[in-house]
């Protein structure tokens, strides 16, 4: 990280391991995560056994529709779920277990080592505090050695780094004085303030216009490449995934459907849900043919379907699919796992 | 849709020559007063927008937030009153009509909203929701049968009329909204972000439904959406809006394959394409900064503050929306095909 002039002096206090992770080192490792919410209608099985790995320097894209459990997974890891949620399984940050930790321990890790950026910067920023104040707070939460003035200097540096013009003026303004794109830049400034090892970006550009989205994606990518940060990028937009991700984890009904390199995901998918999503998209290149929707709707997580949760909507489904849940298994491609009994059959169709 | 056939209770004059466009918008302007501005400060939401739309065709309005595209849609239906300009629907000048007369036309122009959760009354069952427009407009006959026909037409179970909105998924709810919109046999539908609140796997089915209904009922669509792929798929013509003005207007293929306006080029190049090889190979035009405030838009060309081609002329002289040799109108003094290769945008799958 010597290449980053802004961050050379940033070693947050209480850092777990001293050194920054090297590229390729696994920084976040989730195993068999389950999250269940207690509701008036009964338990909602939001996450039902998720594994997830992300390494330093890697962008992991997580794709899924509403209710697939993609956001809940990350909130569970950070201990940000409400009390109605029951979380089991394991989530390790650089070998250190996060689940079941005291709130105080998690606070030390959140922001300093794992930072999260949300979809809507207007609700994520506090409207009654100046933007600069919110950034300095984020800095000083993990840097007790910095005084308010030093933190403000750093905040101005960060606003400049994320491309906000006249940062020395902007730092004293309120969120409502910022445009949507500027607010998301300010959020990113706050998020990288402590030079985290893992960035979790939950639909960070969904609320933004497409030309602003392009700016923000570019900014996130340049930060990630320079700092070697591991990024978990959650989105429902497959175009965004194609632009930013190295690996893709496709989620459906609280489980992992498929995990593969971005190229395999788009060209050699071995799960009918992934293939169905891709086939349903209209093309920017022409009116083309009639669109091919996936039949049915995503299931209610109050009553997830038996076996493979996708079987009621799947064109390949046979009896076995509604019986036992297909395990996530390695297929003929390196680092490509899928939870489908008919992956090999699909291989013949897709690659043919 | 013969089952919903019926004689109109109030005769509506047909288009004078039968050949004219269904919708003719000229110099449409909408200014919203800014609260606390003493009536002097206004948001110039729509500025001199003109277009024609023929029966059975689809015009896609694209542009980013604040471009005025939704305001145009609402002004056309007089859901908000335009500040000035004319809107002719089947030959009739709508803005000249008193409210009572306007109601006759409302039947023939309907809207589908973005949010299928907010646009359906949760305390009404779907038969009541779909039947309500017929009730309001005093349509006689077997309303229940018509509701069943409409449910079947939008791909829902005709026996589910007694169910409530919460018993349906998002995609099904949007189908209910569409059934309500076509209940009065309109000729024009304004589709305001009709699929953007839906899950990806559901969107395609609703897009297909809209296309089928257009074919079967000869509907005319004015569709507003920010998803440029959806718009391309469904539209015959595209009008690109920026800060209240149309900057480029033409057949969908021309606008997407040969965009002439720098803003159209930037917009198209910014759309992420679901194909990693293509994403790696594509060049993008990165626009700097944000859209200026519509309270005090830039002089001359409104895009000039973010345009890499801008010169003095652009600040002094407003570029007219005219054909500059490309075969479709473009509002740019320096319109030309982009030197930046935007494509190939074609995905191979």
Short mmCIF file of C-alpha atoms in Angstrom, two decimals, chain B residues 20-207:
data_model
loop_
_atom_site.label_atom_id
_atom_site.label_comp_id
_atom_site.label_asym_id
_atom_site.label_seq_id
_atom_site.Cartn_x
_atom_site.Cartn_y
_atom_site.Cartn_z
CA UNK B 20 -53.25 12.08 -38.26
CA UNK B 21 -51.11 11.09 -35.31
CA UNK B 22 -52.85 9.84 -32.18
CA UNK B 23 -50.85 12.28 -30.15
CA UNK B 24 -49.44 15.60 -31.26
CA UNK B 25 -47.45 17.60 -28.72
CA UNK B 26 -46.24 21.09 -29.58
CA UNK B 27 -44.02 23.41 -27.58
CA UNK B 28 -45.00 21.84 -24.30
CA UNK B 29 -43.72 23.84 -21.33
CA UNK B 30 -44.10 23.07 -17.65
CA UNK B 31 -42.73 25.35 -14.96
CA UNK B 32 -43.12 24.46 -11.32
CA UNK B 33 -42.97 27.38 -8.90
CA UNK B 34 -40.37 26.96 -6.18
CA UNK B 35 -41.83 27.24 -2.71
CA UNK B 36 -40.68 30.41 -1.05
CA UNK B 37 -39.64 31.86 -4.36
CA UNK B 38 -42.54 34.30 -4.43
CA UNK B 39 -43.67 32.89 -7.76
CA UNK B 40 -40.59 34.30 -9.44
CA UNK B 41 -38.32 31.29 -9.12
CA UNK B 42 -39.45 28.31 -11.18
CA UNK B 43 -38.16 24.86 -11.98
CA UNK B 44 -38.13 24.61 -15.75
CA UNK B 45 -39.12 20.94 -15.83
CA UNK B 46 -40.15 20.80 -19.49
CA UNK B 47 -39.10 23.35 -22.11
CA UNK B 48 -40.62 23.42 -25.59
CA UNK B 49 -41.07 19.73 -26.14
CA UNK B 50 -42.71 18.67 -29.41
CA UNK B 51 -43.37 15.25 -30.88
CA UNK B 52 -45.94 13.18 -32.79
CA UNK B 53 -46.97 9.67 -31.99
CA UNK B 54 -48.90 7.49 -34.45
CA UNK B 55 -51.54 4.94 -33.60
CA UNK B 56 -50.14 1.57 -32.61
CA UNK B 57 -46.60 2.88 -32.22
CA UNK B 58 -44.33 3.26 -29.21
CA UNK B 59 -42.30 6.31 -28.35
CA UNK B 60 -39.66 5.83 -25.66
CA UNK B 61 -38.68 8.85 -23.60
CA UNK B 62 -35.25 8.39 -22.10
CA UNK B 63 -33.16 10.60 -19.93
CA UNK B 64 -31.88 10.83 -16.40
CA UNK B 65 -33.64 12.09 -13.31
CA UNK B 66 -34.65 15.70 -13.75
CA UNK B 67 -34.78 15.42 -17.53
CA UNK B 68 -38.54 16.03 -17.45
CA UNK B 69 -39.61 12.75 -19.03
CA UNK B 70 -42.19 11.85 -16.37
CA UNK B 71 -43.53 15.41 -16.38
CA UNK B 72 -44.12 15.15 -20.13
CA UNK B 73 -46.10 11.93 -19.58
CA UNK B 74 -48.26 13.54 -16.93
CA UNK B 75 -48.79 16.74 -18.92
CA UNK B 76 -50.01 14.71 -21.90
CA UNK B 77 -52.73 13.21 -19.70
CA UNK B 78 -53.33 16.56 -17.99
CA UNK B 79 -52.62 14.91 -14.67
CA UNK B 80 -50.63 18.08 -14.22
CA UNK B 81 -51.56 21.19 -16.14
CA UNK B 82 -48.91 22.32 -18.62
CA UNK B 83 -47.77 25.94 -18.42
CA UNK B 84 -48.13 26.37 -22.18
CA UNK B 85 -48.10 24.47 -25.43
CA UNK B 86 -50.63 22.21 -27.09
CA UNK B 87 -51.46 18.55 -26.71
CA UNK B 88 -53.68 17.16 -29.44
CA UNK B 89 -55.12 13.72 -28.86
CA UNK B 90 -56.94 12.21 -31.82
CA UNK B 91 -57.17 15.68 -33.26
CA UNK B 92 -58.68 17.34 -30.19
CA UNK B 93 -56.80 20.10 -28.36
CA UNK B 94 -56.90 18.70 -24.84
CA UNK B 95 -55.61 21.79 -23.10
CA UNK B 96 -58.53 23.82 -24.45
CA UNK B 97 -61.11 21.43 -23.00
CA UNK B 98 -62.99 22.22 -19.81
CA UNK B 99 -62.51 19.56 -17.12
CA UNK B 100 -65.91 18.01 -17.67
CA UNK B 101 -65.19 17.41 -21.33
CA UNK B 102 -61.71 16.21 -20.56
CA UNK B 103 -63.23 13.26 -18.77
CA UNK B 104 -64.48 11.77 -22.03
CA UNK B 105 -60.93 11.68 -23.27
CA UNK B 106 -59.50 10.33 -20.05
CA UNK B 107 -61.18 7.04 -20.87
CA UNK B 108 -59.09 6.73 -23.95
CA UNK B 109 -55.77 7.63 -22.38
CA UNK B 110 -54.59 5.71 -19.36
CA UNK B 111 -51.42 5.35 -17.33
CA UNK B 112 -49.50 2.46 -15.79
CA UNK B 113 -47.40 3.46 -12.81
CA UNK B 114 -44.02 2.26 -11.68
CA UNK B 115 -44.83 0.94 -8.27
CA UNK B 116 -47.39 -1.89 -8.28
CA UNK B 117 -47.41 -1.74 -4.49
CA UNK B 118 -48.35 1.91 -4.12
CA UNK B 119 -50.71 2.17 -7.10
CA UNK B 120 -53.24 -0.46 -5.99
CA UNK B 121 -55.58 0.17 -3.04
CA UNK B 122 -54.76 -2.60 -0.53
CA UNK B 123 -58.33 -2.65 0.78
CA UNK B 124 -59.98 -3.33 -2.57
CA UNK B 125 -59.99 -6.74 -4.18
CA UNK B 126 -58.62 -6.86 -7.69
CA UNK B 127 -62.05 -7.20 -9.29
CA UNK B 128 -63.04 -3.93 -7.65
CA UNK B 129 -59.74 -2.32 -8.67
CA UNK B 130 -60.08 -3.36 -12.30
CA UNK B 131 -63.81 -2.62 -12.38
CA UNK B 132 -63.53 0.82 -10.82
CA UNK B 133 -62.77 2.74 -14.03
CA UNK B 134 -65.81 1.14 -15.68
CA UNK B 135 -67.96 2.11 -12.72
CA UNK B 136 -66.70 5.69 -12.75
CA UNK B 137 -67.37 6.04 -16.45
CA UNK B 138 -70.77 4.41 -16.15
CA UNK B 139 -70.04 1.47 -18.40
CA UNK B 140 -73.04 -0.85 -18.37
CA UNK B 141 -73.15 -4.57 -18.89
CA UNK B 142 -71.73 -7.53 -17.08
CA UNK B 143 -68.82 -5.91 -15.32
CA UNK B 144 -67.80 -9.12 -13.56
CA UNK B 145 -67.47 -10.92 -16.85
CA UNK B 146 -65.38 -8.07 -18.23
CA UNK B 147 -63.10 -8.21 -15.21
CA UNK B 148 -62.63 -11.95 -15.74
CA UNK B 149 -61.82 -11.35 -19.39
CA UNK B 150 -59.33 -8.65 -18.49
CA UNK B 151 -57.63 -10.86 -15.90
CA UNK B 152 -57.25 -13.60 -18.49
CA UNK B 153 -55.98 -11.10 -21.03
CA UNK B 154 -53.11 -10.00 -18.75
CA UNK B 155 -52.22 -13.59 -17.91
CA UNK B 156 -53.82 -13.89 -14.49
CA UNK B 157 -56.30 -16.48 -13.29
CA UNK B 158 -59.80 -15.11 -14.06
CA UNK B 159 -61.09 -16.68 -10.86
CA UNK B 160 -58.76 -14.60 -8.69
CA UNK B 161 -60.83 -11.42 -8.81
CA UNK B 162 -61.82 -11.77 -5.17
CA UNK B 163 -58.21 -11.71 -4.01
CA UNK B 164 -56.45 -8.68 -2.59
CA UNK B 165 -53.25 -7.03 -3.88
CA UNK B 166 -51.11 -8.44 -1.06
CA UNK B 167 -51.91 -11.96 -2.25
CA UNK B 168 -50.13 -11.28 -5.53
CA UNK B 169 -46.44 -11.03 -6.36
CA UNK B 170 -44.95 -7.81 -7.74
CA UNK B 171 -45.18 -8.99 -11.33
CA UNK B 172 -48.79 -10.09 -10.90
CA UNK B 173 -49.66 -6.78 -9.29
CA UNK B 174 -48.23 -4.92 -12.24
CA UNK B 175 -50.48 -7.07 -14.45
CA UNK B 176 -53.45 -5.94 -12.35
CA UNK B 177 -52.36 -2.33 -12.92
CA UNK B 178 -52.21 -2.99 -16.65
CA UNK B 179 -55.64 -4.67 -16.64
CA UNK B 180 -57.09 -1.59 -14.92
CA UNK B 181 -55.42 0.67 -17.49
CA UNK B 182 -56.90 -1.18 -20.46
CA UNK B 183 -60.36 -1.71 -18.91
CA UNK B 184 -61.79 1.32 -20.71
CA UNK B 185 -60.28 0.33 -24.04
CA UNK B 186 -57.91 3.27 -24.29
CA UNK B 187 -55.99 4.04 -27.45
CA UNK B 188 -53.05 5.63 -25.62
CA UNK B 189 -51.18 4.25 -22.62
CA UNK B 190 -48.54 6.21 -20.78
CA UNK B 191 -46.20 3.64 -19.24
CA UNK B 192 -44.17 5.33 -16.51
CA UNK B 193 -41.31 2.99 -15.57
CA UNK B 194 -43.61 -0.03 -15.91
CA UNK B 195 -41.02 -2.68 -15.05
CA UNK B 196 -38.34 -0.96 -13.03
CA UNK B 197 -39.75 -2.00 -9.65
CA UNK B 198 -39.87 -5.65 -10.69
CA UNK B 199 -37.32 -8.39 -10.25
CA UNK B 200 -35.18 -9.10 -13.29
CA UNK B 201 -36.71 -12.52 -13.94
CA UNK B 202 -40.21 -10.99 -13.85
CA UNK B 203 -39.56 -7.97 -16.09
CA UNK B 204 -39.40 -9.95 -19.32
CA UNK B 205 -42.89 -11.37 -18.85
CA UNK B 206 -44.42 -7.94 -18.31
CA UNK B 207 -42.57 -6.51 -21.33
#
